[in-house]
Tab-separated table of C-alpha atoms and ligand atoms in Angstrom:
chain	number	residue	atom	x	y	z
A	1	MET	CA	14.175	-26.481	-1.611
A	2	SER	CA	10.670	-25.614	-2.740
A	3	SER	CA	10.023	-23.048	-5.385
A	4	THR	CA	7.073	-20.979	-6.555
A	5	GLU	CA	5.918	-20.811	-10.140
A	6	ILE	CA	5.487	-17.189	-11.215
A	7	LEU	CA	2.635	-16.759	-13.698
A	8	ASN	CA	1.740	-14.029	-16.139
A	9	PRO	CA	-1.824	-13.178	-15.031
A	10	ALA	CA	-2.702	-11.860	-18.494
A	11	THR	CA	-2.021	-15.239	-20.130
A	12	GLY	CA	-1.799	-17.796	-17.342
A	13	GLU	CA	1.637	-18.848	-18.639
A	14	THR	CA	4.602	-19.582	-16.388
A	15	ILE	CA	7.339	-16.937	-16.522
A	16	THR	CA	9.870	-18.373	-14.113
A	17	GLN	CA	10.363	-20.217	-10.825
A	18	VAL	CA	11.538	-18.526	-7.651
A	19	GLU	CA	13.130	-20.456	-4.790
A	20	GLN	CA	11.474	-20.003	-1.411
A	21	THR	CA	13.860	-18.984	1.350
A	22	PRO	CA	14.076	-21.782	3.928
A	23	LEU	CA	13.830	-20.919	7.607
A	24	GLU	CA	17.549	-21.347	8.345
A	25	ASP	CA	18.417	-18.928	5.535
A	26	VAL	CA	15.927	-16.414	6.928
A	27	ASP	CA	17.672	-16.636	10.294
A	28	ALA	CA	21.073	-16.244	8.630
A	29	ALA	CA	19.862	-13.150	6.751
A	30	ILE	CA	18.507	-11.623	9.957
A	31	ALA	CA	21.869	-12.287	11.644
A	32	ARG	CA	23.672	-10.530	8.744
A	33	ALA	CA	21.230	-7.620	8.938
A	34	LYS	CA	21.888	-7.341	12.662
A	35	ARG	CA	25.651	-7.173	12.075
A	36	ALA	CA	25.223	-4.683	9.236
A	37	PHE	CA	23.134	-2.471	11.520
A	38	GLU	CA	26.125	-1.667	13.724
A	39	SER	CA	28.012	-0.093	10.824
A	40	TRP	CA	24.989	1.301	8.926
A	41	ARG	CA	23.751	3.319	11.893
A	42	ALA	CA	27.238	4.807	12.204
A	43	VAL	CA	27.508	5.932	8.568
A	44	ASP	CA	27.694	9.734	8.484
A	45	PRO	CA	24.295	11.251	7.664
A	46	ALA	CA	25.572	12.850	4.465
A	47	ASP	CA	27.027	9.532	3.289
A	48	ARG	CA	23.879	7.581	4.150
A	49	ALA	CA	21.866	10.175	2.206
A	50	ARG	CA	24.272	9.877	-0.739
A	51	LEU	CA	23.949	6.086	-0.788
A	52	LEU	CA	20.155	6.254	-0.801
A	53	ARG	CA	20.241	8.826	-3.611
A	54	ARG	CA	22.498	6.463	-5.564
A	55	PHE	CA	19.982	3.697	-4.917
A	56	ALA	CA	17.276	6.046	-6.262
A	57	ASP	CA	19.417	6.732	-9.348
A	58	ALA	CA	19.849	2.990	-9.935
A	59	VAL	CA	16.074	2.543	-9.732
A	60	GLU	CA	15.579	5.437	-12.134
A	61	ALA	CA	17.929	3.864	-14.681
A	62	ASP	CA	16.089	0.535	-14.366
A	63	ILE	CA	12.492	1.844	-14.619
A	64	PRO	CA	11.701	0.254	-18.004
A	65	HIS	CA	12.979	-3.125	-16.800
A	66	LEU	CA	11.205	-2.954	-13.420
A	67	ALA	CA	7.986	-1.862	-15.112
A	68	ASP	CA	8.188	-4.694	-17.618
A	69	LEU	CA	8.652	-7.224	-14.792
A	70	GLU	CA	5.535	-5.882	-13.046
A	71	VAL	CA	3.472	-5.919	-16.234
A	72	ARG	CA	4.399	-9.547	-16.859
A	73	SER	CA	4.268	-10.947	-13.328
A	74	ALA	CA	1.496	-8.873	-11.713
A	75	GLY	CA	-0.619	-7.825	-14.714
A	76	HIS	CA	-0.195	-4.117	-13.980
A	77	THR	CA	-0.715	-1.752	-16.865
A	78	ILE	CA	2.513	-0.388	-18.303
A	79	GLY	CA	1.417	3.126	-17.317
A	80	ASN	CA	0.871	2.124	-13.697
A	81	ALA	CA	3.988	-0.033	-13.472
A	82	THR	CA	6.150	2.814	-14.786
A	83	TRP	CA	4.628	5.166	-12.193
A	84	GLU	CA	5.188	2.565	-9.458
A	85	ALA	CA	8.899	2.171	-10.219
A	86	GLY	CA	9.181	5.961	-10.304
A	87	ASN	CA	7.476	6.079	-6.919
A	88	VAL	CA	10.237	3.911	-5.427
A	89	ARG	CA	12.815	6.351	-6.809
A	90	ASP	CA	10.895	9.349	-5.449
A	91	VAL	CA	10.353	7.873	-2.004
A	92	LEU	CA	14.053	6.998	-1.702
A	93	THR	CA	15.021	10.526	-2.751
A	94	TYR	CA	12.479	12.105	-0.401
A	95	TYR	CA	13.688	10.205	2.680
A	96	ALA	CA	17.342	10.617	1.694
A	97	GLY	CA	16.616	14.341	1.924
A	98	GLY	CA	15.572	14.064	5.569
A	99	ILE	CA	18.592	12.193	6.914
A	100	GLU	CA	20.711	15.299	7.397
A	101	ARG	CA	17.791	17.104	9.041
A	102	GLN	CA	16.784	14.426	11.538
A	103	SER	CA	17.489	16.431	14.660
A	104	GLY	CA	16.347	15.846	18.212
A	105	ARG	CA	15.322	18.535	20.720
A	106	GLN	CA	16.975	20.453	23.504
A	107	ILE	CA	14.426	20.875	26.268
A	108	PRO	CA	14.891	23.390	29.103
A	109	VAL	CA	15.214	21.657	32.487
A	110	PRO	CA	16.670	22.723	35.842
A	111	GLY	CA	20.185	21.567	36.826
A	112	GLY	CA	21.540	20.719	33.386
A	113	VAL	CA	20.846	20.136	29.733
A	114	ASN	CA	18.299	17.773	28.265
A	115	ILE	CA	18.559	16.498	24.720
A	116	THR	CA	16.641	13.891	22.712
A	117	PHE	CA	17.933	11.527	20.033
A	118	HIS	CA	16.070	9.490	17.395
A	119	GLU	CA	17.762	6.113	17.772
A	120	PRO	CA	17.245	3.552	14.994
A	121	LEU	CA	15.541	0.321	16.058
A	122	GLY	CA	17.801	-2.309	14.461
A	123	VAL	CA	16.541	-4.845	11.942
A	124	VAL	CA	13.142	-4.000	10.432
A	125	GLY	CA	11.047	-6.696	8.710
A	126	VAL	CA	8.824	-5.487	5.865
A	127	ILE	CA	6.028	-7.789	4.628
A	128	VAL	CA	4.512	-6.788	1.278
A	129	PRO	CA	1.289	-7.901	-0.485
A	130	TRP	CA	0.953	-8.732	-4.200
A	131	ASN	CA	-1.206	-5.795	-5.223
A	132	PHE	CA	1.457	-3.037	-5.293
A	133	PRO	CA	4.755	-4.907	-4.951
A	134	MET	CA	7.057	-1.939	-5.633
A	135	PRO	CA	5.492	1.095	-3.930
A	136	ILE	CA	4.501	-0.726	-0.747
A	137	ALA	CA	8.016	-2.157	-0.432
A	138	GLY	CA	9.514	1.319	-0.859
A	139	TRP	CA	7.210	2.965	1.694
A	140	GLY	CA	8.640	0.548	4.251
A	141	PHE	CA	12.297	0.204	3.350
A	142	ALA	CA	13.112	3.794	2.318
A	143	PRO	CA	12.260	5.577	5.614
A	144	ALA	CA	13.549	2.590	7.622
A	145	LEU	CA	16.955	2.726	5.906
A	146	ALA	CA	17.040	6.516	6.106
A	147	ALA	CA	16.529	6.371	9.859
A	148	GLY	CA	19.543	4.061	10.203
A	149	ASN	CA	17.901	0.639	10.344
A	150	THR	CA	18.676	-2.387	8.241
A	151	VAL	CA	15.831	-4.136	6.422
A	152	VAL	CA	14.772	-7.659	5.565
A	153	LEU	CA	11.890	-7.688	3.102
A	154	LYS	CA	9.445	-10.427	2.185
A	155	PRO	CA	7.541	-9.884	-1.055
A	156	ALA	CA	4.243	-11.678	-1.629
A	157	GLU	CA	4.863	-15.237	-2.732
A	158	VAL	CA	3.298	-14.665	-6.171
A	159	THR	CA	5.008	-11.319	-6.978
A	160	PRO	CA	8.664	-11.410	-5.864
A	161	LEU	CA	10.413	-10.353	-9.091
A	162	THR	CA	10.530	-6.573	-8.731
A	163	ALA	CA	11.526	-6.792	-5.061
A	164	LEU	CA	14.387	-9.135	-5.948
A	165	ARG	CA	15.511	-6.678	-8.603
A	166	LEU	CA	15.364	-3.786	-6.113
A	167	GLY	CA	17.616	-5.839	-3.807
A	168	GLU	CA	20.176	-6.179	-6.627
A	169	LEU	CA	19.965	-2.469	-7.424
A	170	ALA	CA	20.655	-1.573	-3.784
A	171	LEU	CA	23.879	-3.593	-3.876
A	172	GLU	CA	24.884	-2.143	-7.251
A	173	ALA	CA	24.337	1.340	-5.809
A	174	GLY	CA	26.798	0.578	-3.031
A	175	LEU	CA	24.603	-0.205	-0.040
A	176	PRO	CA	26.685	-2.490	2.159
A	177	GLU	CA	25.881	-6.221	2.225
A	178	GLY	CA	23.157	-6.995	4.776
A	179	VAL	CA	21.654	-3.495	4.857
A	180	PHE	CA	18.739	-4.409	2.571
A	181	THR	CA	17.934	-8.075	1.922
A	182	VAL	CA	14.997	-9.475	-0.033
A	183	LEU	CA	13.780	-12.894	1.097
A	184	PRO	CA	11.158	-14.453	-1.196
A	185	GLY	CA	8.955	-17.167	0.221
A	186	LYS	CA	5.803	-17.939	2.091
A	187	GLY	CA	4.142	-15.704	4.639
A	188	SER	CA	3.779	-18.606	7.018
A	189	VAL	CA	7.566	-19.202	6.936
A	190	VAL	CA	9.472	-16.002	6.120
A	191	GLY	CA	6.863	-13.473	7.275
A	192	ASP	CA	6.122	-15.368	10.458
A	193	ARG	CA	9.839	-15.489	11.294
A	194	PHE	CA	9.989	-11.677	11.203
A	195	VAL	CA	7.292	-11.726	13.874
A	196	THR	CA	8.912	-14.368	16.102
A	197	HIS	CA	12.636	-13.558	15.689
A	198	PRO	CA	13.807	-11.438	18.640
A	199	ASP	CA	16.400	-9.574	16.547
A	200	VAL	CA	13.723	-8.157	14.241
A	201	ARG	CA	12.723	-5.052	16.190
A	202	LYS	CA	9.849	-3.863	14.051
A	203	VAL	CA	7.431	-5.373	11.541
A	204	VAL	CA	5.802	-3.333	8.784
A	205	PHE	CA	2.926	-5.342	7.399
A	206	THR	CA	0.647	-4.497	4.492
A	207	GLY	CA	-2.026	-6.999	3.591
A	208	SER	CA	-5.333	-8.383	4.715
A	209	THR	CA	-6.934	-7.416	8.012
A	210	GLU	CA	-7.193	-11.109	8.874
A	211	VAL	CA	-3.436	-11.760	8.660
A	212	GLY	CA	-2.693	-8.327	10.169
A	213	LYS	CA	-4.581	-9.229	13.331
A	214	ARG	CA	-2.543	-12.404	13.727
A	215	ILE	CA	0.682	-10.452	13.219
A	216	MET	CA	-0.378	-7.902	15.814
A	217	ALA	CA	-1.055	-10.695	18.297
A	218	GLY	CA	2.322	-12.290	17.494
A	219	CYS	CA	4.209	-9.020	17.905
A	220	SER	CA	2.664	-8.532	21.345
A	221	GLU	CA	4.811	-11.417	22.654
A	222	GLN	CA	7.918	-9.227	22.374
A	223	VAL	CA	6.129	-5.853	22.468
A	224	LYS	CA	7.515	-5.597	18.941
A	225	ARG	CA	7.012	-2.306	17.142
A	226	LEU	CA	4.470	-2.604	14.360
A	227	THR	CA	2.889	-0.694	11.503
A	228	LEU	CA	-0.172	-2.201	9.822
A	229	GLU	CA	-1.712	-1.168	6.500
A	230	LEU	CA	-4.768	-3.373	6.008
A	231	GLY	CA	-7.939	-3.579	3.956
A	232	GLY	CA	-10.514	-0.987	3.023
A	233	LYS	CA	-14.104	-0.581	1.875
A	234	ASN	CA	-14.052	2.983	0.728
A	235	SER	CA	-16.900	5.243	-0.295
A	236	ASN	CA	-17.129	7.596	-3.217
A	237	ILE	CA	-19.892	10.011	-2.103
A	238	VAL	CA	-21.521	11.995	-4.911
A	239	PHE	CA	-23.773	14.871	-3.818
A	240	GLY	CA	-26.454	16.249	-6.116
A	241	ASP	CA	-24.714	19.637	-6.281
A	242	ALA	CA	-21.473	18.117	-7.621
A	243	ASP	CA	-20.102	18.450	-11.138
A	244	LEU	CA	-21.779	15.176	-12.109
A	245	GLU	CA	-19.936	14.912	-15.433
A	246	ALA	CA	-16.563	15.129	-13.695
A	247	ALA	CA	-17.624	12.756	-10.907
A	248	ALA	CA	-18.908	10.172	-13.389
A	249	ALA	CA	-15.813	10.425	-15.548
A	250	ALA	CA	-13.553	9.845	-12.513
A	251	ALA	CA	-15.549	7.091	-10.756
A	252	PRO	CA	-14.283	4.155	-12.872
A	253	GLY	CA	-10.623	5.093	-12.344
A	254	GLY	CA	-11.249	5.527	-8.603
A	255	ALA	CA	-12.564	1.985	-8.365
A	256	PHE	CA	-11.051	-0.028	-11.215
A	257	ASP	CA	-7.455	1.146	-11.191
A	258	ASN	CA	-5.188	-1.898	-10.780
A	259	ALA	CA	-8.336	-3.951	-11.530
A	260	GLY	CA	-9.753	-2.841	-8.182
A	261	GLN	CA	-6.957	-4.660	-6.345
A	262	ASP	CA	-6.284	-1.562	-4.323
A	263	CYS	CA	-6.992	-1.090	-0.630
A	264	CYS	CA	-8.032	2.493	-1.522
A	265	SER	CA	-10.430	1.455	-4.283
A	266	ARG	CA	-13.653	3.471	-4.082
A	267	ALA	CA	-15.820	0.370	-4.360
A	268	ARG	CA	-18.863	1.852	-2.603
A	269	LEU	CA	-20.546	4.450	-4.764
A	270	LEU	CA	-23.012	6.496	-2.716
A	271	VAL	CA	-25.150	8.814	-4.830
A	272	GLU	CA	-27.696	11.367	-3.592
A	273	SER	CA	-31.130	9.977	-4.583
A	274	SER	CA	-32.179	13.089	-6.453
A	275	ALA	CA	-29.131	12.785	-8.766
A	276	MET	CA	-29.089	8.993	-9.167
A	277	ASP	CA	-30.729	8.626	-12.586
A	278	ARG	CA	-28.649	11.346	-14.197
A	279	PHE	CA	-25.447	10.065	-12.595
A	280	LEU	CA	-25.948	6.469	-13.775
A	281	GLU	CA	-26.644	7.749	-17.302
A	282	LEU	CA	-23.252	9.474	-17.226
A	283	LEU	CA	-21.474	6.570	-15.515
A	284	GLU	CA	-22.498	3.818	-17.920
A	285	PRO	CA	-20.517	5.031	-20.967
A	286	ALA	CA	-17.503	5.788	-18.745
A	287	VAL	CA	-17.507	2.221	-17.398
A	288	LYS	CA	-17.998	0.707	-20.847
A	289	ALA	CA	-15.127	2.798	-22.218
A	290	PHE	CA	-12.725	1.780	-19.436
A	291	ALA	CA	-9.920	0.012	-21.297
A	292	CYS	CA	-9.468	-3.448	-19.783
A	293	LYS	CA	-6.909	-5.049	-22.095
A	294	ASP	CA	-3.397	-6.415	-22.560
A	295	PRO	CA	-1.571	-4.532	-19.783
A	296	SER	CA	1.513	-3.987	-21.944
A	297	SER	CA	-0.430	-1.758	-24.359
A	298	ALA	CA	0.087	1.934	-23.708
A	299	ASP	CA	-3.629	2.762	-23.547
A	300	ALA	CA	-4.612	-0.034	-21.136
A	301	GLU	CA	-6.369	1.334	-18.043
A	302	MET	CA	-6.780	-2.022	-16.343
A	303	GLY	CA	-5.287	-5.504	-16.672
A	304	PRO	CA	-6.243	-8.936	-15.335
A	305	LEU	CA	-6.708	-10.082	-11.741
A	306	ILE	CA	-3.727	-11.616	-10.009
A	307	THR	CA	-4.690	-15.322	-9.969
A	308	ALA	CA	-7.439	-17.663	-11.140
A	309	ALA	CA	-8.484	-18.221	-7.519
A	310	HIS	CA	-8.819	-14.496	-6.940
A	311	ARG	CA	-10.855	-14.065	-10.115
A	312	ASP	CA	-13.219	-16.802	-8.933
A	313	LYS	CA	-13.586	-15.079	-5.577
A	314	VAL	CA	-14.439	-11.760	-7.252
A	315	ALA	CA	-16.912	-13.483	-9.593
A	316	GLY	CA	-18.591	-15.030	-6.546
A	317	TYR	CA	-19.675	-11.567	-5.373
A	318	VAL	CA	-21.229	-10.759	-8.738
A	319	ASP	CA	-23.090	-14.076	-9.162
A	320	GLY	CA	-26.647	-13.522	-8.039
A	321	ALA	CA	-26.155	-9.774	-7.557
A	322	SER	CA	-28.059	-7.244	-9.657
A	323	VAL	CA	-25.724	-5.999	-12.403
A	324	LEU	CA	-26.449	-2.462	-13.662
A	325	PHE	CA	-23.809	-2.589	-16.391
A	326	GLN	CA	-20.443	-4.115	-17.223
A	327	GLY	CA	-17.509	-3.131	-19.390
A	328	ALA	CA	-15.579	-5.495	-21.616
A	329	ALA	CA	-12.610	-7.747	-20.811
A	330	PRO	CA	-10.523	-10.064	-22.989
A	331	SER	CA	-11.707	-13.654	-23.048
A	332	GLY	CA	-9.611	-16.786	-23.143
A	333	SER	CA	-6.550	-17.492	-21.060
A	334	GLY	CA	-5.547	-15.131	-18.275
A	335	PHE	CA	-7.433	-14.108	-15.162
A	336	TRP	CA	-9.744	-11.483	-16.641
A	337	PHE	CA	-12.806	-9.904	-15.105
A	338	PRO	CA	-14.697	-6.954	-16.626
A	339	PRO	CA	-15.413	-3.641	-14.880
A	340	THR	CA	-18.761	-4.204	-13.173
A	341	VAL	CA	-21.346	-1.958	-11.505
A	342	LEU	CA	-23.924	-3.450	-9.142
A	343	ASP	CA	-27.256	-2.097	-7.958
A	344	SER	CA	-26.597	-2.829	-4.304
A	345	ARG	CA	-28.097	-2.484	-0.816
A	346	GLU	CA	-26.678	-1.947	2.647
A	347	GLY	CA	-26.039	-5.255	4.390
A	348	THR	CA	-25.177	-7.269	1.275
A	349	ALA	CA	-21.833	-9.075	0.952
A	350	ASP	CA	-20.759	-7.035	-2.073
A	351	PHE	CA	-21.435	-3.801	-0.170
A	352	ASP	CA	-19.834	-4.847	3.120
A	353	GLU	CA	-16.826	-6.990	2.203
A	354	GLU	CA	-13.617	-6.022	0.498
A	355	ILE	CA	-13.957	-7.626	-2.950
A	356	PHE	CA	-10.545	-6.419	-4.173
A	357	GLY	CA	-11.688	-6.564	-7.788
A	358	PRO	CA	-13.258	-4.274	-10.420
A	359	VAL	CA	-16.696	-4.135	-8.813
A	360	ILE	CA	-18.610	-0.998	-7.762
A	361	SER	CA	-21.640	-1.307	-5.474
A	362	VAL	CA	-24.093	1.582	-5.909
A	363	VAL	CA	-26.356	2.670	-3.045
A	364	PRO	CA	-28.476	5.837	-2.825
A	365	PHE	CA	-28.524	8.248	0.133
A	366	GLU	CA	-31.007	10.913	1.188
A	367	ASP	CA	-28.931	13.714	2.736
A	368	GLU	CA	-25.530	14.564	4.200
A	369	ALA	CA	-26.136	12.755	7.498
A	370	ASP	CA	-27.320	9.648	5.665
A	371	ALA	CA	-24.219	9.668	3.428
A	372	ILE	CA	-21.914	9.894	6.450
A	373	ARG	CA	-23.789	7.139	8.257
A	374	ILE	CA	-23.517	4.769	5.292
A	375	ALA	CA	-19.855	5.605	4.600
A	376	ASN	CA	-19.024	4.848	8.246
A	377	SER	CA	-21.004	1.599	8.337
A	378	THR	CA	-17.870	-0.555	8.108
A	379	GLU	CA	-15.056	-1.709	10.354
A	380	TYR	CA	-12.619	-0.421	7.738
A	381	GLY	CA	-11.494	3.205	7.566
A	382	LEU	CA	-8.810	3.679	4.957
A	383	SER	CA	-9.867	6.234	2.375
A	384	GLY	CA	-12.768	7.825	0.549
A	385	SER	CA	-13.862	10.610	-1.769
A	386	LEU	CA	-16.623	13.141	-1.922
A	387	TRP	CA	-17.873	15.227	-4.795
A	388	THR	CA	-19.619	18.528	-4.101
A	389	ARG	CA	-19.348	22.211	-5.027
A	390	ASP	CA	-20.222	23.287	-1.473
A	391	VAL	CA	-16.993	24.073	0.424
A	392	GLY	CA	-18.645	23.886	3.837
A	393	ARG	CA	-20.096	20.484	3.060
A	394	ALA	CA	-16.725	19.290	1.732
A	395	LEU	CA	-15.135	20.194	5.060
A	396	ARG	CA	-17.947	18.779	7.228
A	397	VAL	CA	-18.068	15.457	5.410
A	398	SER	CA	-14.271	15.127	5.206
A	399	ARG	CA	-14.117	15.553	8.979
A	400	ALA	CA	-17.034	13.176	9.634
A	401	VAL	CA	-15.965	10.200	7.518
A	402	GLU	CA	-13.897	7.851	9.700
A	403	ALA	CA	-10.997	7.237	7.327
A	404	GLY	CA	-7.334	8.150	7.123
A	405	ASN	CA	-7.276	9.588	3.594
A	406	LEU	CA	-10.073	11.641	2.080
A	407	SER	CA	-10.161	13.393	-1.291
A	408	VAL	CA	-12.561	16.118	-2.386
A	409	ASN	CA	-13.464	16.214	-6.086
A	410	SER	CA	-10.625	13.765	-6.701
A	411	HIS	CA	-9.724	10.138	-5.993
A	412	ALA	CA	-6.040	10.698	-5.295
A	413	SER	CA	-5.160	9.227	-1.917
A	414	VAL	CA	-1.471	8.430	-2.152
A	415	ARG	CA	1.099	11.189	-2.320
A	416	TYR	CA	4.451	10.402	-0.766
A	417	TRP	CA	4.668	13.876	0.818
A	418	THR	CA	1.618	13.209	3.012
A	419	PRO	CA	0.774	10.637	5.695
A	420	PHE	CA	-1.088	7.502	4.633
A	421	GLY	CA	-2.877	4.952	6.792
A	422	GLY	CA	-6.114	3.692	8.200
A	423	PHE	CA	-8.650	4.322	10.945
A	424	LYS	CA	-10.380	1.420	12.707
A	425	GLN	CA	-9.476	-2.010	11.304
A	426	SER	CA	-7.736	-0.564	8.236
A	427	GLY	CA	-4.486	-0.160	10.052
A	428	TYR	CA	-2.259	0.999	12.818
A	429	GLY	CA	0.256	3.811	12.412
A	430	ARG	CA	1.008	5.879	9.331
A	431	GLU	CA	3.408	5.563	6.411
A	432	LEU	CA	4.812	8.221	4.073
A	433	GLY	CA	4.807	11.956	4.747
A	434	PRO	CA	7.463	13.933	6.585
A	435	ASP	CA	7.186	11.963	9.851
A	436	ALA	CA	7.599	8.411	8.509
A	437	PRO	CA	11.243	8.007	9.615
A	438	ASP	CA	10.178	8.699	13.217
A	439	ALA	CA	8.174	5.471	13.125
A	440	PHE	CA	11.509	3.670	12.653
A	441	THR	CA	13.191	5.204	15.692
A	442	GLU	CA	12.900	5.298	19.457
A	443	THR	CA	13.102	8.654	21.180
A	444	LYS	CA	15.945	8.650	23.659
A	445	ASN	CA	16.066	11.291	26.349
A	446	VAL	CA	19.458	12.233	27.840
A	447	PHE	CA	19.954	14.537	30.814
A	448	ILE	CA	23.443	15.977	31.405
A	449	SER	CA	23.927	17.508	34.821
A	450	SER	CA	25.650	20.859	34.985
A	451	GLU	CA	26.344	20.425	38.685
B	501	NAP	P1	-2.282	-11.223	2.832
B	501	NAP	O1	-2.724	-12.593	2.563
B	501	NAP	O2	-2.590	-10.642	4.156
B	501	NAP	O3	-0.707	-11.210	2.544
B	501	NAP	C1	0.097	-10.084	2.677
B	501	NAP	C2	1.521	-10.513	2.930
B	501	NAP	O4	1.594	-11.174	4.189
B	501	NAP	C3	2.056	-11.511	1.908
B	501	NAP	O5	3.433	-11.264	1.715
B	501	NAP	C4	1.839	-12.837	2.604
B	501	NAP	O6	2.665	-13.871	2.161
B	501	NAP	C5	2.168	-12.457	4.032
B	501	NAP	N1	1.616	-13.392	5.026
B	501	NAP	C6	0.575	-14.244	4.900
B	501	NAP	N2	0.400	-14.941	6.031
B	501	NAP	C7	1.353	-14.522	6.905
B	501	NAP	C8	1.700	-14.884	8.243
B	501	NAP	N3	1.013	-15.795	8.927
B	501	NAP	N4	2.744	-14.256	8.831
B	501	NAP	C9	3.427	-13.309	8.157
B	501	NAP	N5	3.162	-12.945	6.902
B	501	NAP	C10	2.132	-13.537	6.271
B	501	NAP	O7	-2.857	-10.182	1.800
B	501	NAP	P2	-2.873	-10.311	0.245
B	501	NAP	O8	-3.948	-11.300	-0.062
B	501	NAP	O9	-1.538	-10.546	-0.296
B	501	NAP	O10	-3.246	-8.807	-0.173
B	501	NAP	C11	-4.535	-8.332	-0.244
B	501	NAP	C12	-4.915	-7.555	1.012
B	501	NAP	O11	-3.967	-6.550	1.343
B	501	NAP	C13	-6.217	-6.825	0.872
B	501	NAP	O12	-7.042	-7.067	1.972
B	501	NAP	C14	-5.811	-5.346	0.825
B	501	NAP	O13	-6.769	-4.430	1.203
B	501	NAP	C15	-4.628	-5.313	1.671
B	501	NAP	N6	-3.786	-4.167	1.325
B	501	NAP	C16	-3.741	-3.079	2.142
B	501	NAP	C17	-2.972	-1.977	1.814
B	501	NAP	C18	-2.883	-0.777	2.709
B	501	NAP	O14	-1.998	0.019	2.513
B	501	NAP	N7	-3.742	-0.598	3.660
B	501	NAP	C19	-2.230	-1.992	0.655
B	501	NAP	C20	-2.298	-3.109	-0.164
B	501	NAP	C21	-3.071	-4.199	0.202
B	501	NAP	P3	2.146	-14.888	1.015
B	501	NAP	O15	2.412	-14.211	-0.245
B	501	NAP	O16	2.951	-16.126	1.187
B	501	NAP	O17	0.689	-15.133	1.266
B	502	MG	MG1	-3.403	-13.930	1.125
């Protein structure tokens, strides 16, 4: 059996080894999940809700441990990792709350009664990237389980520890064997099997657009249901009439949170020409003060990048580019890269490609139409922000930017109460929000004759 060495990105040291699930064990787990589905779908709604709330309680009790695992194995700051574990708890609780309210419709028809049911799909395969191992797992498994499906979950090869722990917590909370199974291993083995196995009825994939396209093609073979959450190249648009102090203070967090390894990172900074000089004056101290340090310290705002290879890829975008200013990062071992702001241009690699690191590319714009044109000059369409005091402009620009999640005078794009997902090549379907469980069901229409 092969295993994967799990490294601490802050030090480069090995923490542990995790066995990769071989193909025959993946098939066996899918078979168990298929059997478990027959009883799980039949659990009374109130009992299924109770079990998911118990799962949420078990997560709650384990938050310090889960957070510590994520700090050590993914380099997340302790503040973020604690929030992320809490997000799993909240998402479980939120979808547990919908189980007893998941009603169909009675539709008036001649000659009888017509009712609809939300039937669960069966086994759902969730494929998770390394950048947010806990929340992204929860956004898939919580609504899927709530809707009556069973779940097999593949964490990213380099960050399986918190997912494995969540699998243990589910069992401790009383979820029946086979209802939620975590299968660490390679995308090309475990993830690919979710796509090809006929008993996996839906795939939820979060990751790169490149792999997402291949998964979409693979799922077409069986017309397999699919949700995709892919990459982003998101704009932070600062108009001259904005509260420039507030916009400058928030810009580093909007781009550098999780070391920029965030599909919602506002890595394009578009500033109205007339306000550029003043804005950069305000931005520079905010970037230099952004605390990139040992992620286990309480005041860390950003930790290291995930791997040495990823750090080298990020550095490649900065080499030869025009650096406006950089913050500080620890030196020595670990995969560190400092917060960086580039004087950029449309059409450059740093402006067009998803760097997935702590790099902001600054480009000026002339007016509202120009800002919208530049923000939309990408095949991605995940999120974005705009800063203005003009309410009409806030509405016009929010409607005109082709992205799934926009924030005005804020960079918040993920709230579990509201739908999340991408336009264009940033995704397919939506996660979170009140309707997420519907994406894990088929609508069945039943007509009962009164003749
Ligand atoms: P990735 O290479 O696409 O991997 C994502 C997941 O897919 C991993 O678990 C990976 O396994 C697995 N995988 C790889 N090849 C596969 C295959 N042929 N079949 C099935 N599964 C396969 O992405 P990443 O490098 O981990 O993550 C970074 C990317 O994710 C960025 O582009 C980012 O924007 C995107 N992302 C998007 C969102 C969103 O919500 N829109 C959220 C987070 C991240 P391995 O670990 O073995 O490679
Ligand atoms: Mg990858």
